[in-house]
Every structure is written in C-alpha cells, then in structure tokens.
C-alpha cells in the first residue's frame, strides 16, 4: 500500500533555498551533481553547494566543539544514551577530525539526536527557517536507540533542520545480503576470525561500500528524503521501487536508487506538483 503524505498541497512548505554540504572525506560523492539533480527536479529552488558544514558555520574554539561532539558518542550500543565526561584522547580525536575533515572517520557511533542538536546550534538564525533546507553530508556514523530490541541502530539519514545524511551510514546501516551474516556465523563457529574485507568479497556488487562509484547516484535519493521531510513531513515511501523508499537492506538500497524507475507514480506526480508551486 502506498503511504501518502498526510498534508494536502495547501499545507506544503515549499523551501526557497537548499544548502547542500559536502563530506570532504567521501571521494566518490560528487556534491555538485547532487545539487544539479535537485535543481533539475525543482527549478524554482535556489540550490547552493557548500563545503564541510562545520567549517562553513563554526567560528568558535575547536577544542570546545570537539568536547561537545565527543559527548554525543555512544559508548554502549545495548543501553539507552548515557551521558559521560569524554577522555582527553576522545576530545583530541574529534579535534583532529574537525581540523582535517577530509580524513573521515570510522568505528565511532554517535547519538543521532544529540549530534543533530550540536549541528543545529551552528546554523545562523537567518538560515534557521522552514524555507531553508540544510542537507548535511557527513562521514560520522549516527544511530538511534530502539526500545523494542534494546539497542542502537545506525541510520543513513536523520531528517530535521538540518538533515544529516551519513556516507558511513549508507554502508553500515542497511543490512548486507543474508549470506554475509551466515558466512560470518559459520566461520566464527569454527573459531576463525575472517577479516570483513574477505567477507565483503563474497557479496561484491550487492552492497554499497566506502568510496563506492555508485555513492553519488544513491545519495541523490537520500537528499530528496531530506527535501520531502521539509515539504510534507513525510520523507519516506512504502514502494520499494521509489527513491524515497526507507530501505533496510543493501539490496533494497541499490534497487530503489539505481533501478529503472526513479519514483512511484504518486511521488512522480507530487514532484511535478511541488515544482509548479
Ligand atoms: Zn514513492
């Protein structure tokens, strides 16, 4: 069943400005191409490409910001978020990353809503408006805690003001083909610790990897989820052939973003209507 936005066109919030921020560490993310894609669909919106979000907005002390970000780290993925005082090394780690955003990051999970608040605090008042969409590509991996299965889940996107889209999340959050996990379990049972890279080879092409040449194409769809959140408050679609589909599996990501059909009929029509407004 197709889930449609609950709001009627009279309740749409059509943004006038879209700011797209680059993740400098994502070598295959062509940010200008993503901006052109949005412009192509919505010619009346002003789409601006910006560099790294923090470098663009933040003028304060790097050390202070590093500490704020370190405080949003998830230390135990099986527990709801617990505040803590970060260690000197953790703050230093964030500082280095802020100084050289092109280095990227791996192995750290951040609490999505807390990280979001830190970023939100940097947007100047005149740009913190329903009329402006901020789509922030980041290498940071963020997640939300799910009470149902009592653990954190990594996310690709967190919609809001700003919307955060993770280039690590797209690799880590959607599940890989089942064989990957079966193989890993089997080898573990045999007492073998096989490197992830070796396991990945077995499912090559069937998931999106770091610096994947398909990264830009896939991320076009996620940038639209941020836009749809701003316009209708409903960023996702239930049709697996639509780019707004909320994929839980890597194979669904590839099918929805790279398939022959870009959008379901309903979203095609919505995009057309929004572009006319
Ligand atoms: Zn759709």
Short mmCIF file of C-alpha atoms and ligand atoms in Angstrom, two decimals:
data_model
loop_
_atom_site.label_atom_id
_atom_site.label_comp_id
_atom_site.label_asym_id
_atom_site.label_seq_id
_atom_site.Cartn_x
_atom_site.Cartn_y
_atom_site.Cartn_z
CA UNK A 1 0.00 0.00 0.00
CA UNK A 2 1.22 3.42 -0.91
CA UNK A 3 1.65 5.74 2.03
CA UNK A 4 0.99 9.29 1.03
CA UNK A 5 1.87 12.46 2.87
CA UNK A 6 -0.87 13.40 5.27
CA UNK A 7 -0.75 17.05 4.34
CA UNK A 8 -2.58 18.48 1.36
CA UNK A 9 -0.82 20.79 -1.07
CA UNK A 10 -2.17 23.82 0.81
CA UNK A 11 -0.15 22.68 3.82
CA UNK A 12 3.07 22.08 1.94
CA UNK A 13 6.06 24.04 3.00
CA UNK A 14 7.98 24.77 -0.17
CA UNK A 15 11.57 25.77 0.61
CA UNK A 16 13.15 28.58 -1.34
CA UNK A 17 16.74 27.64 -0.51
CA UNK A 18 18.51 24.31 -0.36
CA UNK A 19 22.02 24.19 1.09
CA UNK A 20 23.96 21.03 0.35
CA UNK A 21 27.06 20.44 2.46
CA UNK A 22 29.90 18.24 1.30
CA UNK A 23 31.53 15.37 3.13
CA UNK A 24 35.11 16.05 2.12
CA UNK A 25 36.22 12.53 3.03
CA UNK A 26 33.80 10.82 0.64
CA UNK A 27 35.91 10.56 -2.51
CA UNK A 28 33.10 9.38 -4.75
CA UNK A 29 30.46 11.81 -3.53
CA UNK A 30 30.05 14.40 -6.30
CA UNK A 31 28.23 17.08 -4.36
CA UNK A 32 27.71 19.36 -7.36
CA UNK A 33 25.98 16.55 -9.20
CA UNK A 34 23.60 16.10 -6.28
CA UNK A 35 22.83 19.82 -6.29
CA UNK A 36 22.19 19.76 -10.06
CA UNK A 37 19.87 16.82 -9.58
CA UNK A 38 17.78 18.72 -7.03
CA UNK A 39 17.77 21.80 -9.28
CA UNK A 40 16.61 19.68 -12.18
CA UNK A 41 13.61 18.43 -10.24
CA UNK A 42 12.76 21.71 -8.54
CA UNK A 43 13.98 24.53 -10.82
CA UNK A 44 12.45 27.26 -8.67
CA UNK A 45 14.52 26.40 -5.61
CA UNK A 46 17.89 28.01 -5.11
CA UNK A 47 20.35 25.19 -4.52
CA UNK A 48 23.74 26.13 -3.10
CA UNK A 49 26.72 23.83 -2.69
CA UNK A 50 28.75 24.40 0.43
CA UNK A 51 31.88 22.82 1.86
CA UNK A 52 32.07 20.95 5.13
CA UNK A 53 29.21 22.01 7.43
CA UNK A 54 31.33 22.78 10.50
CA UNK A 55 33.99 24.69 8.56
CA UNK A 56 31.24 26.71 6.91
CA UNK A 57 29.36 27.70 10.06
CA UNK A 58 31.55 27.36 13.12
CA UNK A 59 33.81 30.16 14.28
CA UNK A 60 34.38 29.21 17.92
CA UNK A 61 37.00 27.15 19.69
CA UNK A 62 37.77 23.79 18.05
CA UNK A 63 38.54 22.25 21.42
CA UNK A 64 35.17 23.27 22.81
CA UNK A 65 33.32 21.89 19.83
CA UNK A 66 35.40 18.70 19.93
CA UNK A 67 34.28 18.14 23.50
CA UNK A 68 30.63 18.80 22.65
CA UNK A 69 30.77 16.27 19.82
CA UNK A 70 32.66 13.71 21.93
CA UNK A 71 29.81 13.91 24.44
CA UNK A 72 27.37 12.64 21.83
CA UNK A 73 29.29 9.37 21.37
CA UNK A 74 27.51 6.12 22.09
CA UNK A 75 29.73 4.05 24.32
CA UNK A 76 27.45 1.08 24.81
CA UNK A 77 25.13 0.19 21.94
CA UNK A 78 22.98 -2.04 24.17
CA UNK A 79 21.99 0.75 26.56
CA UNK A 80 19.97 3.93 26.08
CA UNK A 81 22.17 7.01 25.86
CA UNK A 82 24.23 7.70 28.94
CA UNK A 83 26.00 11.00 29.44
CA UNK A 84 29.70 10.87 30.30
CA UNK A 85 32.78 13.03 30.56
CA UNK A 86 34.89 12.30 27.50
CA UNK A 87 38.53 11.33 27.94
CA UNK A 88 41.30 13.62 26.75
CA UNK A 89 42.03 11.19 23.89
CA UNK A 90 38.42 11.22 22.73
CA UNK A 91 38.38 15.01 22.59
CA UNK A 92 41.71 15.03 20.77
CA UNK A 93 40.33 12.55 18.25
CA UNK A 94 37.40 14.88 17.48
CA UNK A 95 39.69 17.88 17.32
CA UNK A 96 41.84 16.22 14.68
CA UNK A 97 38.78 15.34 12.68
CA UNK A 98 37.48 18.90 12.85
CA UNK A 99 40.85 20.23 11.76
CA UNK A 100 41.03 17.83 8.81
CA UNK A 101 37.50 16.84 7.76
CA UNK A 102 38.88 15.21 4.62
CA UNK A 103 40.25 12.38 6.77
CA UNK A 104 36.85 10.88 7.53
CA UNK A 105 36.06 8.63 10.41
CA UNK A 106 35.34 5.04 11.25
CA UNK A 107 34.46 2.95 14.25
CA UNK A 108 32.60 5.59 16.26
CA UNK A 109 28.83 5.75 16.66
CA UNK A 110 27.14 8.99 17.71
CA UNK A 111 23.69 9.51 19.16
CA UNK A 112 21.79 10.98 16.21
CA UNK A 113 19.57 13.40 18.10
CA UNK A 114 22.37 14.74 20.27
CA UNK A 115 24.73 15.17 17.35
CA UNK A 116 21.90 16.85 15.49
CA UNK A 117 21.47 19.40 18.28
CA UNK A 118 25.16 20.30 18.14
CA UNK A 119 24.95 20.93 14.39
CA UNK A 120 21.66 22.78 14.67
CA UNK A 121 23.23 25.18 17.14
CA UNK A 122 25.68 26.33 14.47
CA UNK A 123 23.13 27.48 11.90
CA UNK A 124 22.74 31.25 12.00
CA UNK A 125 19.26 32.46 12.89
CA UNK A 126 18.56 33.92 9.46
CA UNK A 127 19.11 30.50 7.89
CA UNK A 128 17.24 28.51 10.51
CA UNK A 129 13.94 28.75 8.72
CA UNK A 130 11.34 26.41 7.30
CA UNK A 131 12.17 28.00 3.95
CA UNK A 132 15.71 26.65 4.05
CA UNK A 133 16.73 23.02 3.77
CA UNK A 134 20.19 22.14 5.06
CA UNK A 135 21.26 18.72 3.76
CA UNK A 136 24.48 17.85 5.56
CA UNK A 137 26.58 15.00 4.22
CA UNK A 138 28.83 13.66 6.94
CA UNK A 139 31.21 10.76 7.43
CA UNK A 140 30.08 10.43 11.04
CA UNK A 141 28.05 7.32 11.76
CA UNK A 142 24.99 8.06 13.88
CA UNK A 143 22.22 5.97 15.29
CA UNK A 144 19.08 5.98 17.39
CA UNK A 145 18.22 3.71 20.28
CA UNK A 146 15.34 1.34 19.68
CA UNK A 147 13.49 0.29 22.82
CA UNK A 148 11.87 -2.66 21.01
CA UNK A 149 15.11 -4.60 20.66
CA UNK A 150 17.11 -2.68 23.24
CA UNK A 151 19.94 -1.50 21.07
CA UNK A 152 21.23 1.31 18.91
CA UNK A 153 20.68 1.14 15.17
CA UNK A 154 22.84 3.06 12.74
CA UNK A 155 20.91 5.33 10.37
CA UNK A 156 21.58 6.73 6.92
CA UNK A 157 19.55 9.85 7.39
CA UNK A 158 18.13 11.93 10.21
CA UNK A 159 15.65 14.46 8.89
CA UNK A 160 15.22 17.84 10.52
CA UNK A 161 16.83 21.28 10.50
CA UNK A 162 19.47 20.38 9.45
CA UNK A 163 19.03 16.95 7.90
CA UNK A 164 22.08 14.75 8.33
CA UNK A 165 22.98 12.14 5.70
CA UNK A 166 25.77 9.74 6.57
CA UNK A 167 28.19 8.37 3.99
CA UNK A 168 29.23 5.75 6.58
CA UNK A 169 25.61 5.06 7.49
CA UNK A 170 24.79 4.11 3.91
CA UNK A 171 27.48 1.40 4.16
CA UNK A 172 26.84 0.26 7.73
CA UNK A 173 23.13 0.76 8.42
CA UNK A 174 21.24 -1.24 5.78
CA UNK A 175 21.82 -4.96 6.29
CA UNK A 176 24.05 -6.80 3.83
CA UNK A 177 22.76 -9.87 1.97
CA UNK A 178 21.90 -12.73 4.34
CA UNK A 179 24.81 -14.88 3.13
CA UNK A 180 27.20 -12.38 4.59
CA UNK A 181 25.94 -12.95 8.13
CA UNK A 182 25.52 -16.70 7.67
CA UNK A 183 29.09 -16.97 6.43
CA UNK A 184 30.36 -14.88 9.31
CA UNK A 185 28.49 -17.01 11.87
CA UNK A 186 29.71 -20.23 10.29
CA UNK A 187 33.32 -19.11 10.36
CA UNK A 188 33.02 -17.83 13.90
CA UNK A 189 31.62 -21.19 14.99
CA UNK A 190 34.73 -22.77 13.50
CA UNK A 191 36.81 -20.39 15.53
CA UNK A 192 38.02 -18.46 12.51
CA UNK A 193 38.21 -14.70 12.63
CA UNK A 194 37.87 -13.69 9.00
CA UNK A 195 38.50 -10.03 8.12
CA UNK A 196 35.42 -8.10 6.99
CA UNK A 197 37.13 -7.35 3.68
CA UNK A 198 37.27 -11.05 2.84
CA UNK A 199 33.60 -11.50 3.69
CA UNK A 200 32.71 -8.44 1.61
CA UNK A 201 34.37 -10.00 -1.44
CA UNK A 202 31.81 -12.78 -1.34
CA UNK A 203 28.93 -10.34 -1.81
CA UNK A 204 30.71 -7.89 -4.10
CA UNK A 205 28.45 -5.54 -6.03
CA UNK A 206 25.44 -6.34 -3.86
CA UNK A 207 26.05 -3.64 -1.26
CA UNK A 208 27.34 -0.09 -1.25
CA UNK A 209 30.88 0.18 0.09
CA UNK A 210 33.02 3.11 1.19
CA UNK A 211 34.08 5.20 -1.82
CA UNK A 212 31.75 3.19 -3.99
CA UNK A 213 31.43 4.62 -7.52
CA UNK A 214 27.63 4.43 -7.09
CA UNK A 215 27.69 6.68 -3.99
CA UNK A 216 26.54 9.88 -5.73
CA UNK A 217 23.66 8.22 -7.53
CA UNK A 218 22.43 6.57 -4.34
CA UNK A 219 22.74 9.76 -2.31
CA UNK A 220 20.58 11.72 -4.75
CA UNK A 221 17.62 9.78 -3.39
CA UNK A 222 18.59 10.43 0.22
CA UNK A 223 18.93 14.16 -0.40
CA UNK A 224 15.35 14.07 -1.67
CA UNK A 225 14.24 12.41 1.55
CA UNK A 226 15.56 15.47 3.39
CA UNK A 227 13.62 17.70 1.00
CA UNK A 228 10.40 15.75 1.32
CA UNK A 229 10.67 15.92 5.08
CA UNK A 230 10.80 19.71 4.82
CA UNK A 231 7.94 19.92 2.33
CA UNK A 232 5.41 17.32 3.51
CA UNK A 233 6.93 15.97 6.73
CA UNK A 234 6.82 12.51 5.17
CA UNK A 235 10.30 11.67 3.88
CA UNK A 236 9.65 8.01 3.09
CA UNK A 237 7.64 5.93 0.67
CA UNK A 238 6.47 2.36 1.03
CA UNK A 239 7.06 1.44 -2.60
CA UNK A 240 10.41 -0.41 -2.90
CA UNK A 241 10.86 0.90 -6.47
CA UNK A 242 10.74 4.52 -5.33
CA UNK A 243 13.81 6.57 -4.38
CA UNK A 244 12.06 7.63 -1.20
CA UNK A 245 11.81 4.05 -0.01
CA UNK A 246 13.18 3.54 3.50
CA UNK A 247 15.48 0.61 2.70
CA UNK A 248 16.54 -1.73 5.46
CA UNK A 249 18.66 -3.95 3.23
CA UNK A 250 21.57 -3.04 0.99
CA UNK A 251 19.92 -4.80 -1.93
CA UNK A 252 16.84 -2.61 -1.41
CA UNK A 253 19.05 0.50 -1.43
CA UNK A 254 20.54 -0.48 -4.77
CA UNK A 255 17.19 -1.49 -6.27
CA UNK A 256 15.36 1.67 -5.16
CA UNK A 257 18.15 4.10 -6.05
CA UNK A 258 19.59 2.54 -9.19
CA UNK A 259 16.54 0.77 -10.63
CA UNK A 260 14.89 1.69 -13.94
CA UNK A 261 12.09 3.53 -12.22
CA UNK A 262 13.03 6.60 -10.21
CA UNK A 263 9.78 7.26 -8.37
CA UNK A 264 6.46 5.63 -7.78
CA UNK A 265 3.57 7.23 -9.69
CA UNK A 266 2.40 9.13 -6.63
CA UNK A 267 5.79 10.68 -5.95
CA UNK A 268 6.35 11.47 -9.63
CA UNK A 269 3.12 13.40 -9.56
CA UNK A 270 3.96 15.07 -6.23
CA UNK A 271 7.37 16.18 -7.50
CA UNK A 272 5.70 17.65 -10.56
CA UNK A 273 3.13 19.49 -8.43
CA UNK A 274 5.74 20.79 -5.99
CA UNK A 275 7.94 22.02 -8.82
CA UNK A 276 4.98 24.03 -10.17
CA UNK A 277 4.24 25.76 -6.86
ZN1 LIG B 1 7.14 6.90 -3.72
#
